[in-house]
Amino acid sequence: MAGPIEQRIHGRRHDLGDGFIVNRVLPSPEGRAVGPFVFMDHLGPVTLAAGQAFDVRPHPHIGLATVTYLWTGRVEHRDGLGHVQVIEPGAVNWMTAGRGIVHSERTPAADRACARTMHGLQLWAALPLDRERCEPAFEHTGAEALPTFDVDGATLRVVAGHAYGRRSPVTVAGDLFYVDASLAADAELALPTEHVQRAAYVIDGDLRVGAEPLRAGELVIFTPGTDVRLRAGAATHVVLLGGAPLDAPRFLWWNYVASSEDGLAEARAAWRERRYAMVAGDPESIPLPDPGREAVRMDAG
């Protein structure tokens, strides 16, 4: 009989620029996707000195939704549709790229003169095949709107999708769940059973499934259909996520997700030729990487 743990994915240090290091968990040679989630960066926790900033210059996306969620710090989102939104801790920025959108993510001007800590996650969810080239959109949901409740010694917040009988108001595409959970010492929490693919990512603490430890900074993917119970040996902060498997193979290249390599080629040409609506007031941009670099393929199911 298969055990509850199917796979462990170890994050890798990745420099976003200017020495800002993240733990890049997905994509990985060890695993490509969990439900619709094909990309995962753990940002910090890092303390930025006065005058130091988190600056991701304008860049394009297609075929995916970016999901930004912070525990500390603030980030200002700007996009080619004209949205300007500072995300605060506990809120959600959900940007649907569809056929193409450009955005930037920067430390707000008001925060740059003082030292501050930044800590959060950014995930990308592949859009369902029938929405792959939908119109781009952006939605901000404040922290107070997210369902927050207690279950068996754990405080849960449904960031996106549905789990534990609650549904986030964030407008998502596809069947998924994304839960921010804090477990008290000795608490035991069962994973939701309605989702096919499920995973846990420990932020800090002491968490086990049976005798198996779940290590901080490691994405643990669970065997579909198994009863999974997480037990905390100490106060623990963990993120739970997953959903329905990809509905078709996807290719991930740079900031693009597409169901065909032709779609990636078209997106590369669009960025070279600046055919996207750009971010008003921000003339900088990230150049296209070497087009010869290989795309990551993620299989359906």
PDB file of C-alpha atoms in Angstrom:
ATOM      1  CA  MET A   1       0.000   0.000   0.000  1.00  0.00           C
ATOM      2  CA  ALA A   2       1.336   3.439  -0.915  1.00  0.00           C
ATOM      3  CA  GLY A   3       2.363   5.685   1.950  1.00  0.00           C
ATOM      4  CA  PRO A   4       0.908   9.166   2.431  1.00  0.00           C
ATOM      5  CA  ILE A   5       3.955  10.976   0.998  1.00  0.00           C
ATOM      6  CA  GLU A   6       4.413  10.691  -2.761  1.00  0.00           C
ATOM      7  CA  GLN A   7       7.249  13.160  -3.310  1.00  0.00           C
ATOM      8  CA  ARG A   8       9.457  15.768  -1.653  1.00  0.00           C
ATOM      9  CA  ILE A   9      10.634  18.819  -3.587  1.00  0.00           C
ATOM     10  CA  HIS A  10      13.579  20.769  -2.230  1.00  0.00           C
ATOM     11  CA  GLY A  11      13.638  24.509  -2.909  1.00  0.00           C
ATOM     12  CA  ARG A  12      16.673  26.136  -4.499  1.00  0.00           C
ATOM     13  CA  ARG A  13      18.216  29.537  -3.858  1.00  0.00           C
ATOM     14  CA  HIS A  14      17.437  31.937  -6.693  1.00  0.00           C
ATOM     15  CA  ASP A  15      18.508  35.568  -7.084  1.00  0.00           C
ATOM     16  CA  LEU A  16      15.723  37.852  -8.352  1.00  0.00           C
ATOM     17  CA  GLY A  17      18.284  40.620  -8.794  1.00  0.00           C
ATOM     18  CA  ASP A  18      20.180  43.049  -6.541  1.00  0.00           C
ATOM     19  CA  GLY A  19      20.910  40.171  -4.168  1.00  0.00           C
ATOM     20  CA  PHE A  20      17.238  39.491  -3.287  1.00  0.00           C
ATOM     21  CA  ILE A  21      17.298  35.717  -2.715  1.00  0.00           C
ATOM     22  CA  VAL A  22      14.177  33.549  -2.797  1.00  0.00           C
ATOM     23  CA  ASN A  23      13.562  29.856  -2.233  1.00  0.00           C
ATOM     24  CA  ARG A  24      12.333  28.665  -5.656  1.00  0.00           C
ATOM     25  CA  VAL A  25      10.283  25.531  -5.109  1.00  0.00           C
ATOM     26  CA  LEU A  26       8.491  25.121  -8.447  1.00  0.00           C
ATOM     27  CA  PRO A  27       9.272  24.307 -11.174  1.00  0.00           C
ATOM     28  CA  SER A  28      11.865  21.760 -10.118  1.00  0.00           C
ATOM     29  CA  PRO A  29      13.608  18.757 -11.691  1.00  0.00           C
ATOM     30  CA  GLU A  30      11.949  16.764  -8.893  1.00  0.00           C
ATOM     31  CA  GLY A  31       8.404  17.875  -9.743  1.00  0.00           C
ATOM     32  CA  ARG A  32       6.540  20.179 -12.077  1.00  0.00           C
ATOM     33  CA  ALA A  33       3.090  21.040 -10.705  1.00  0.00           C
ATOM     34  CA  VAL A  34       0.649  20.517  -7.831  1.00  0.00           C
ATOM     35  CA  GLY A  35      -2.891  20.933  -9.062  1.00  0.00           C
ATOM     36  CA  PRO A  36      -2.764  24.024 -11.297  1.00  0.00           C
ATOM     37  CA  PHE A  37       0.220  25.529  -9.433  1.00  0.00           C
ATOM     38  CA  VAL A  38       3.282  25.448 -11.689  1.00  0.00           C
ATOM     39  CA  PHE A  39       5.511  28.014  -9.966  1.00  0.00           C
ATOM     40  CA  MET A  40       6.279  28.826  -6.334  1.00  0.00           C
ATOM     41  CA  ASP A  41       8.702  31.366  -4.855  1.00  0.00           C
ATOM     42  CA  HIS A  42       9.131  31.805  -1.092  1.00  0.00           C
ATOM     43  CA  LEU A  43      10.197  35.432  -0.575  1.00  0.00           C
ATOM     44  CA  GLY A  44      12.260  35.953   2.582  1.00  0.00           C
ATOM     45  CA  PRO A  45      11.917  36.522   5.396  1.00  0.00           C
ATOM     46  CA  VAL A  46      14.476  39.195   4.554  1.00  0.00           C
ATOM     47  CA  THR A  47      15.183  42.557   6.145  1.00  0.00           C
ATOM     48  CA  LEU A  48      15.706  45.339   3.635  1.00  0.00           C
ATOM     49  CA  ALA A  49      17.877  48.194   4.872  1.00  0.00           C
ATOM     50  CA  ALA A  50      16.836  51.813   4.502  1.00  0.00           C
ATOM     51  CA  GLY A  51      17.306  52.712   0.852  1.00  0.00           C
ATOM     52  CA  GLN A  52      17.186  49.061  -0.267  1.00  0.00           C
ATOM     53  CA  ALA A  53      14.157  47.997  -2.297  1.00  0.00           C
ATOM     54  CA  PHE A  54      12.398  44.990  -3.788  1.00  0.00           C
ATOM     55  CA  ASP A  55      12.164  45.960  -7.446  1.00  0.00           C
ATOM     56  CA  VAL A  56      10.898  43.624 -10.161  1.00  0.00           C
ATOM     57  CA  ARG A  57      10.837  45.704 -13.335  1.00  0.00           C
ATOM     58  CA  PRO A  58       7.964  45.464 -15.847  1.00  0.00           C
ATOM     59  CA  HIS A  59       7.761  42.043 -17.495  1.00  0.00           C
ATOM     60  CA  PRO A  60       5.093  40.038 -19.372  1.00  0.00           C
ATOM     61  CA  HIS A  61       3.042  36.915 -18.563  1.00  0.00           C
ATOM     62  CA  ILE A  62       0.706  34.712 -20.602  1.00  0.00           C
ATOM     63  CA  GLY A  63      -1.471  31.672 -19.822  1.00  0.00           C
ATOM     64  CA  LEU A  64      -1.364  31.882 -16.033  1.00  0.00           C
ATOM     65  CA  ALA A  65      -2.547  33.718 -12.934  1.00  0.00           C
ATOM     66  CA  THR A  66      -0.047  35.181 -10.481  1.00  0.00           C
ATOM     67  CA  VAL A  67      -1.004  34.941  -6.802  1.00  0.00           C
ATOM     68  CA  THR A  68       0.828  37.219  -4.363  1.00  0.00           C
ATOM     69  CA  TYR A  69       0.340  36.836  -0.579  1.00  0.00           C
ATOM     70  CA  LEU A  70       2.464  38.435   2.142  1.00  0.00           C
ATOM     71  CA  TRP A  71       2.928  37.962   5.888  1.00  0.00           C
ATOM     72  CA  THR A  72       5.099  41.042   6.349  1.00  0.00           C
ATOM     73  CA  GLY A  73       6.073  43.962   4.130  1.00  0.00           C
ATOM     74  CA  ARG A  74       4.288  45.693   1.270  1.00  0.00           C
ATOM     75  CA  VAL A  75       4.597  45.513  -2.519  1.00  0.00           C
ATOM     76  CA  GLU A  76       3.179  47.899  -5.103  1.00  0.00           C
ATOM     77  CA  HIS A  77       1.685  46.223  -8.173  1.00  0.00           C
ATOM     78  CA  ARG A  78       1.333  48.183 -11.431  1.00  0.00           C
ATOM     79  CA  ASP A  79       0.149  46.695 -14.716  1.00  0.00           C
ATOM     80  CA  GLY A  80      -0.539  47.553 -18.332  1.00  0.00           C
ATOM     81  CA  LEU A  81      -4.289  47.692 -17.661  1.00  0.00           C
ATOM     82  CA  GLY A  82      -3.722  50.729 -15.435  1.00  0.00           C
ATOM     83  CA  HIS A  83      -4.095  49.073 -12.017  1.00  0.00           C
ATOM     84  CA  VAL A  84      -1.972  50.409  -9.157  1.00  0.00           C
ATOM     85  CA  GLN A  85      -2.345  48.431  -5.917  1.00  0.00           C
ATOM     86  CA  VAL A  86      -0.222  48.183  -2.780  1.00  0.00           C
ATOM     87  CA  ILE A  87      -0.656  44.734  -1.255  1.00  0.00           C
ATOM     88  CA  GLU A  88      -0.638  44.588   2.562  1.00  0.00           C
ATOM     89  CA  PRO A  89      -0.010  41.513   4.746  1.00  0.00           C
ATOM     90  CA  GLY A  90      -2.859  38.992   4.578  1.00  0.00           C
ATOM     91  CA  ALA A  91      -4.347  40.379   1.351  1.00  0.00           C
ATOM     92  CA  VAL A  92      -4.314  38.710  -2.072  1.00  0.00           C
ATOM     93  CA  ASN A  93      -3.327  40.079  -5.479  1.00  0.00           C
ATOM     94  CA  TRP A  94      -4.635  37.758  -8.205  1.00  0.00           C
ATOM     95  CA  MET A  95      -3.593  38.744 -11.734  1.00  0.00           C
ATOM     96  CA  THR A  96      -4.966  36.809 -14.696  1.00  0.00           C
ATOM     97  CA  ALA A  97      -2.508  37.040 -17.585  1.00  0.00           C
ATOM     98  CA  GLY A  98      -4.577  35.252 -20.237  1.00  0.00           C
ATOM     99  CA  ARG A  99      -3.436  36.321 -23.710  1.00  0.00           C
ATOM    100  CA  GLY A 100      -0.864  38.687 -22.184  1.00  0.00           C
ATOM    101  CA  ILE A 101      -0.234  41.321 -19.526  1.00  0.00           C
ATOM    102  CA  VAL A 102       2.752  43.347 -18.308  1.00  0.00           C
ATOM    103  CA  HIS A 103       3.259  44.238 -14.645  1.00  0.00           C
ATOM    104  CA  SER A 104       5.860  45.408 -12.162  1.00  0.00           C
ATOM    105  CA  GLU A 105       6.280  44.689  -8.455  1.00  0.00           C
ATOM    106  CA  ARG A 106       8.192  47.226  -6.371  1.00  0.00           C
ATOM    107  CA  THR A 107       8.654  48.493  -2.839  1.00  0.00           C
ATOM    108  CA  PRO A 108       6.263  51.455  -2.422  1.00  0.00           C
ATOM    109  CA  ALA A 109       7.961  54.856  -2.481  1.00  0.00           C
ATOM    110  CA  ALA A 110       6.758  55.601   1.067  1.00  0.00           C
ATOM    111  CA  ASP A 111       8.554  52.515   2.441  1.00  0.00           C
ATOM    112  CA  ARG A 112      11.978  53.010   0.874  1.00  0.00           C
ATOM    113  CA  ALA A 113      13.481  55.318   3.485  1.00  0.00           C
ATOM    114  CA  CYS A 114      13.161  52.876   6.395  1.00  0.00           C
ATOM    115  CA  ALA A 115      14.311  49.322   7.155  1.00  0.00           C
ATOM    116  CA  ARG A 116      11.576  46.710   6.867  1.00  0.00           C
ATOM    117  CA  THR A 117      11.045  42.962   6.715  1.00  0.00           C
ATOM    118  CA  MET A 118       9.499  41.244   3.722  1.00  0.00           C
ATOM    119  CA  HIS A 119       8.072  37.722   3.802  1.00  0.00           C
ATOM    120  CA  GLY A 120       5.561  36.040   1.530  1.00  0.00           C
ATOM    121  CA  LEU A 121       4.810  33.700  -1.338  1.00  0.00           C
ATOM    122  CA  GLN A 122       4.203  34.129  -5.027  1.00  0.00           C
ATOM    123  CA  LEU A 123       2.523  31.289  -6.905  1.00  0.00           C
ATOM    124  CA  TRP A 124       1.525  30.918 -10.538  1.00  0.00           C
ATOM    125  CA  ALA A 125      -1.516  28.860 -11.477  1.00  0.00           C
ATOM    126  CA  ALA A 126      -1.856  27.621 -15.062  1.00  0.00           C
ATOM    127  CA  LEU A 127      -5.186  28.739 -16.478  1.00  0.00           C
ATOM    128  CA  PRO A 128      -7.611  26.052 -17.715  1.00  0.00           C
ATOM    129  CA  LEU A 129      -7.186  25.290 -21.396  1.00  0.00           C
ATOM    130  CA  ASP A 130     -10.415  27.071 -22.375  1.00  0.00           C
ATOM    131  CA  ARG A 131      -9.251  30.263 -20.601  1.00  0.00           C
ATOM    132  CA  GLU A 132      -5.610  30.170 -21.647  1.00  0.00           C
ATOM    133  CA  ARG A 133      -6.018  33.194 -23.925  1.00  0.00           C
ATOM    134  CA  CYS A 134      -8.754  35.031 -22.047  1.00  0.00           C
ATOM    135  CA  GLU A 135      -8.704  38.786 -21.519  1.00  0.00           C
ATOM    136  CA  PRO A 136      -6.186  39.824 -18.847  1.00  0.00           C
ATOM    137  CA  ALA A 137      -7.524  41.039 -15.504  1.00  0.00           C
ATOM    138  CA  PHE A 138      -6.442  42.028 -11.996  1.00  0.00           C
ATOM    139  CA  GLU A 139      -8.234  41.586  -8.667  1.00  0.00           C
ATOM    140  CA  HIS A 140      -7.240  42.667  -5.150  1.00  0.00           C
ATOM    141  CA  THR A 141      -8.900  41.104  -2.094  1.00  0.00           C
ATOM    142  CA  GLY A 142      -8.308  42.570   1.362  1.00  0.00           C
ATOM    143  CA  ALA A 143      -7.281  40.395   4.297  1.00  0.00           C
ATOM    144  CA  GLU A 144     -10.563  41.002   6.125  1.00  0.00           C
ATOM    145  CA  ALA A 145     -12.532  39.340   3.300  1.00  0.00           C
ATOM    146  CA  LEU A 146     -10.754  35.978   3.487  1.00  0.00           C
ATOM    147  CA  PRO A 147     -12.445  33.212   5.529  1.00  0.00           C
ATOM    148  CA  THR A 148     -10.478  32.694   8.756  1.00  0.00           C
ATOM    149  CA  PHE A 149     -11.568  30.030  11.254  1.00  0.00           C
ATOM    150  CA  ASP A 150     -10.352  27.378  13.701  1.00  0.00           C
ATOM    151  CA  VAL A 151     -10.313  23.609  13.144  1.00  0.00           C
ATOM    152  CA  ASP A 152      -8.861  21.101  15.654  1.00  0.00           C
ATOM    153  CA  GLY A 153      -6.267  23.449  17.169  1.00  0.00           C
ATOM    154  CA  ALA A 154      -5.376  25.090  13.873  1.00  0.00           C
ATOM    155  CA  THR A 155      -6.237  28.572  12.631  1.00  0.00           C
ATOM    156  CA  LEU A 156      -6.922  28.445   8.895  1.00  0.00           C
ATOM    157  CA  ARG A 157      -7.287  31.134   6.267  1.00  0.00           C
ATOM    158  CA  VAL A 158      -8.547  30.162   2.804  1.00  0.00           C
ATOM    159  CA  VAL A 159      -6.435  32.373   0.556  1.00  0.00           C
ATOM    160  CA  ALA A 160      -7.890  31.100  -2.729  1.00  0.00           C
ATOM    161  CA  GLY A 161     -10.210  28.332  -3.869  1.00  0.00           C
ATOM    162  CA  HIS A 162     -12.122  26.152  -1.419  1.00  0.00           C
ATOM    163  CA  ALA A 163     -11.265  23.862   1.515  1.00  0.00           C
ATOM    164  CA  TYR A 164     -12.695  22.799   4.874  1.00  0.00           C
ATOM    165  CA  GLY A 165     -16.188  23.832   3.807  1.00  0.00           C
ATOM    166  CA  ARG A 166     -15.164  27.457   3.157  1.00  0.00           C
ATOM    167  CA  ARG A 167     -14.512  29.355  -0.072  1.00  0.00           C
ATOM    168  CA  SER A 168     -12.308  32.377  -0.647  1.00  0.00           C
ATOM    169  CA  PRO A 169     -13.974  35.321  -2.444  1.00  0.00           C
ATOM    170  CA  VAL A 170     -10.934  35.583  -4.759  1.00  0.00           C
ATOM    171  CA  THR A 171     -12.079  34.912  -8.342  1.00  0.00           C
ATOM    172  CA  VAL A 172     -10.114  31.894  -9.560  1.00  0.00           C
ATOM    173  CA  ALA A 173     -10.122  29.757 -12.683  1.00  0.00           C
ATOM    174  CA  GLY A 174     -10.269  25.999 -12.121  1.00  0.00           C
ATOM    175  CA  ASP A 175     -10.624  23.802  -9.046  1.00  0.00           C
ATOM    176  CA  LEU A 176      -7.938  24.587  -6.463  1.00  0.00           C
ATOM    177  CA  PHE A 177      -7.180  25.310  -2.830  1.00  0.00           C
ATOM    178  CA  TYR A 178      -4.619  27.506  -1.082  1.00  0.00           C
ATOM    179  CA  VAL A 179      -4.755  27.621   2.725  1.00  0.00           C
ATOM    180  CA  ASP A 180      -2.537  29.485   5.195  1.00  0.00           C
ATOM    181  CA  ALA A 181      -2.499  27.451   8.441  1.00  0.00           C
ATOM    182  CA  SER A 182      -1.092  27.954  11.942  1.00  0.00           C
ATOM    183  CA  LEU A 183      -1.129  24.862  14.163  1.00  0.00           C
ATOM    184  CA  ALA A 184      -0.730  24.900  17.935  1.00  0.00           C
ATOM    185  CA  ALA A 185       1.665  22.403  19.513  1.00  0.00           C
ATOM    186  CA  ASP A 186       0.155  18.872  19.489  1.00  0.00           C
ATOM    187  CA  ALA A 187      -2.625  19.898  17.089  1.00  0.00           C
ATOM    188  CA  GLU A 188      -3.606  17.362  14.423  1.00  0.00           C
ATOM    189  CA  LEU A 189      -5.142  18.577  11.175  1.00  0.00           C
ATOM    190  CA  ALA A 190      -6.558  16.360   8.426  1.00  0.00           C
ATOM    191  CA  LEU A 191      -5.953  17.482   4.848  1.00  0.00           C
ATOM    192  CA  PRO A 192      -9.043  18.163   2.732  1.00  0.00           C
ATOM    193  CA  THR A 193     -10.155  15.075   0.832  1.00  0.00           C
ATOM    194  CA  GLU A 194     -12.074  16.719  -2.037  1.00  0.00           C
ATOM    195  CA  HIS A 195      -8.939  17.656  -3.991  1.00  0.00           C
ATOM    196  CA  VAL A 196      -6.974  15.124  -6.047  1.00  0.00           C
ATOM    197  CA  GLN A 197      -3.525  16.690  -5.709  1.00  0.00           C
ATOM    198  CA  ARG A 198      -2.469  18.055  -2.314  1.00  0.00           C
ATOM    199  CA  ALA A 199       0.763  19.385  -0.875  1.00  0.00           C
ATOM    200  CA  ALA A 200       2.134  21.118   2.216  1.00  0.00           C
ATOM    201  CA  TYR A 201       4.938  23.661   2.518  1.00  0.00           C
ATOM    202  CA  VAL A 202       6.205  24.295   6.051  1.00  0.00           C
ATOM    203  CA  ILE A 203       7.220  27.898   6.733  1.00  0.00           C
ATOM    204  CA  ASP A 204       8.499  27.136  10.239  1.00  0.00           C
ATOM    205  CA  GLY A 205       7.833  24.789  13.129  1.00  0.00           C
ATOM    206  CA  ASP A 206       7.723  21.026  13.667  1.00  0.00           C
ATOM    207  CA  LEU A 207       5.282  19.024  11.555  1.00  0.00           C
ATOM    208  CA  ARG A 208       4.944  15.304  10.851  1.00  0.00           C
ATOM    209  CA  VAL A 209       2.779  12.868   8.949  1.00  0.00           C
ATOM    210  CA  GLY A 210       2.989   9.674  10.986  1.00  0.00           C
ATOM    211  CA  ALA A 211       6.708   9.272  11.699  1.00  0.00           C
ATOM    212  CA  GLU A 212       7.748  11.299   8.636  1.00  0.00           C
ATOM    213  CA  PRO A 213       8.981  14.862   9.287  1.00  0.00           C
ATOM    214  CA  LEU A 214       7.987  17.719   6.983  1.00  0.00           C
ATOM    215  CA  ARG A 215      10.970  20.048   6.732  1.00  0.00           C
ATOM    216  CA  ALA A 216      10.785  23.812   6.394  1.00  0.00           C
ATOM    217  CA  GLY A 217      11.440  25.006   2.841  1.00  0.00           C
ATOM    218  CA  GLU A 218      10.400  21.677   1.305  1.00  0.00           C
ATOM    219  CA  LEU A 219       7.208  21.042  -0.666  1.00  0.00           C
ATOM    220  CA  VAL A 220       5.733  17.678   0.314  1.00  0.00           C
ATOM    221  CA  ILE A 221       3.260  16.172  -2.160  1.00  0.00           C
ATOM    222  CA  PHE A 222       0.844  13.583  -0.820  1.00  0.00           C
ATOM    223  CA  THR A 223      -0.399  10.411  -2.473  1.00  0.00           C
ATOM    224  CA  PRO A 224      -3.862  10.957  -4.017  1.00  0.00           C
ATOM    225  CA  GLY A 225      -6.689   9.324  -2.114  1.00  0.00           C
ATOM    226  CA  THR A 226      -4.761   8.751   1.121  1.00  0.00           C
ATOM    227  CA  ASP A 227      -5.854   9.948   4.548  1.00  0.00           C
ATOM    228  CA  VAL A 228      -3.277  12.576   5.523  1.00  0.00           C
ATOM    229  CA  ARG A 229      -3.104  13.940   9.053  1.00  0.00           C
ATOM    230  CA  LEU A 230      -0.599  16.622   9.945  1.00  0.00           C
ATOM    231  CA  ARG A 231       0.613  16.629  13.549  1.00  0.00           C
ATOM    232  CA  ALA A 232       2.488  19.575  15.050  1.00  0.00           C
ATOM    233  CA  GLY A 233       5.209  18.884  17.597  1.00  0.00           C
ATOM    234  CA  ALA A 234       5.453  22.638  18.236  1.00  0.00           C
ATOM    235  CA  ALA A 235       3.680  25.740  17.016  1.00  0.00           C
ATOM    236  CA  THR A 236       3.863  25.465  13.217  1.00  0.00           C
ATOM    237  CA  HIS A 237       3.134  27.667  10.231  1.00  0.00           C
ATOM    238  CA  VAL A 238       2.328  25.737   7.031  1.00  0.00           C
ATOM    239  CA  VAL A 239       0.744  26.426   3.637  1.00  0.00           C
ATOM    240  CA  LEU A 240      -1.544  23.804   2.076  1.00  0.00           C
ATOM    241  CA  LEU A 241      -2.256  23.845  -1.642  1.00  0.00           C
ATOM    242  CA  GLY A 242      -3.299  21.821  -4.676  1.00  0.00           C
ATOM    243  CA  GLY A 243      -6.374  21.022  -6.711  1.00  0.00           C
ATOM    244  CA  ALA A 244      -7.375  19.276  -9.904  1.00  0.00           C
ATOM    245  CA  PRO A 245      -4.492  18.073 -12.104  1.00  0.00           C
ATOM    246  CA  LEU A 246      -3.542  20.043 -15.203  1.00  0.00           C
ATOM    247  CA  ASP A 247      -6.142  19.503 -17.938  1.00  0.00           C
ATOM    248  CA  ALA A 248      -3.512  19.374 -20.710  1.00  0.00           C
ATOM    249  CA  PRO A 249       0.298  19.455 -20.939  1.00  0.00           C
ATOM    250  CA  ARG A 250       1.848  22.875 -20.346  1.00  0.00           C
ATOM    251  CA  PHE A 251       5.173  24.434 -21.289  1.00  0.00           C
ATOM    252  CA  LEU A 252       6.772  26.967 -18.939  1.00  0.00           C
ATOM    253  CA  TRP A 253       9.407  29.302 -20.331  1.00  0.00           C
ATOM    254  CA  TRP A 254      10.539  32.413 -18.438  1.00  0.00           C
ATOM    255  CA  ASN A 255       7.299  34.156 -17.362  1.00  0.00           C
ATOM    256  CA  TYR A 256       5.107  32.333 -19.870  1.00  0.00           C
ATOM    257  CA  VAL A 257       2.875  29.272 -19.567  1.00  0.00           C
ATOM    258  CA  ALA A 258       1.329  27.834 -22.747  1.00  0.00           C
ATOM    259  CA  SER A 259      -0.207  24.603 -24.014  1.00  0.00           C
ATOM    260  CA  SER A 260       2.096  24.652 -27.052  1.00  0.00           C
ATOM    261  CA  GLU A 261       5.618  25.755 -27.865  1.00  0.00           C
ATOM    262  CA  ASP A 262       4.128  27.825 -30.704  1.00  0.00           C
ATOM    263  CA  GLY A 263       2.331  29.852 -28.035  1.00  0.00           C
ATOM    264  CA  LEU A 264       5.671  30.525 -26.318  1.00  0.00           C
ATOM    265  CA  ALA A 265       7.263  31.597 -29.621  1.00  0.00           C
ATOM    266  CA  GLU A 266       4.423  34.067 -30.264  1.00  0.00           C
ATOM    267  CA  ALA A 267       4.777  35.516 -26.748  1.00  0.00           C
ATOM    268  CA  ARG A 268       8.534  35.956 -27.198  1.00  0.00           C
ATOM    269  CA  ALA A 269       7.946  37.862 -30.436  1.00  0.00           C
ATOM    270  CA  ALA A 270       5.294  40.026 -28.767  1.00  0.00           C
ATOM    271  CA  TRP A 271       7.729  41.099 -26.042  1.00  0.00           C
ATOM    272  CA  ARG A 272      10.561  41.774 -28.475  1.00  0.00           C
ATOM    273  CA  GLU A 273       8.238  43.932 -30.560  1.00  0.00           C
ATOM    274  CA  ARG A 274       6.573  45.586 -27.529  1.00  0.00           C
ATOM    275  CA  ARG A 275       3.086  44.597 -28.622  1.00  0.00           C
ATOM    276  CA  TYR A 276       1.821  44.506 -25.033  1.00  0.00           C
ATOM    277  CA  ALA A 277       0.284  47.471 -23.213  1.00  0.00           C
ATOM    278  CA  MET A 278       3.131  48.705 -21.011  1.00  0.00           C
ATOM    279  CA  VAL A 279       3.097  49.956 -17.402  1.00  0.00           C
ATOM    280  CA  ALA A 280       2.378  53.684 -17.382  1.00  0.00           C
ATOM    281  CA  GLY A 281       5.035  55.757 -15.637  1.00  0.00           C
ATOM    282  CA  ASP A 282       7.578  52.922 -15.488  1.00  0.00           C
ATOM    283  CA  PRO A 283       9.885  52.998 -18.529  1.00  0.00           C
ATOM    284  CA  GLU A 284      12.102  50.138 -17.354  1.00  0.00           C
ATOM    285  CA  SER A 285      11.632  46.519 -18.444  1.00  0.00           C
ATOM    286  CA  ILE A 286      13.230  43.103 -18.088  1.00  0.00           C
ATOM    287  CA  PRO A 287      14.810  41.972 -21.365  1.00  0.00           C
ATOM    288  CA  LEU A 288      13.836  38.711 -23.022  1.00  0.00           C
ATOM    289  CA  PRO A 289      16.172  35.867 -21.974  1.00  0.00           C
ATOM    290  CA  ASP A 290      18.047  33.734 -24.493  1.00  0.00           C
ATOM    291  CA  PRO A 291      15.286  32.225 -26.694  1.00  0.00           C
ATOM    292  CA  GLY A 292      17.344  29.031 -26.987  1.00  0.00           C
ATOM    293  CA  ARG A 293      16.796  28.091 -23.381  1.00  0.00           C
ATOM    294  CA  GLU A 294      14.619  24.999 -23.050  1.00  0.00           C
ATOM    295  CA  ALA A 295      11.009  25.167 -21.864  1.00  0.00           C
ATOM    296  CA  VAL A 296       9.881  23.060 -18.899  1.00  0.00           C
ATOM    297  CA  ARG A 297       7.161  20.580 -19.860  1.00  0.00           C
ATOM    298  CA  MET A 298       4.459  19.682 -17.343  1.00  0.00           C
ATOM    299  CA  ASP A 299       2.224  16.732 -18.176  1.00  0.00           C
ATOM    300  CA  ALA A 300      -1.505  16.587 -17.545  1.00  0.00           C
ATOM    301  CA  GLY A 301      -3.063  14.321 -14.923  1.00  0.00           C
TER     302      GLY A 301
END
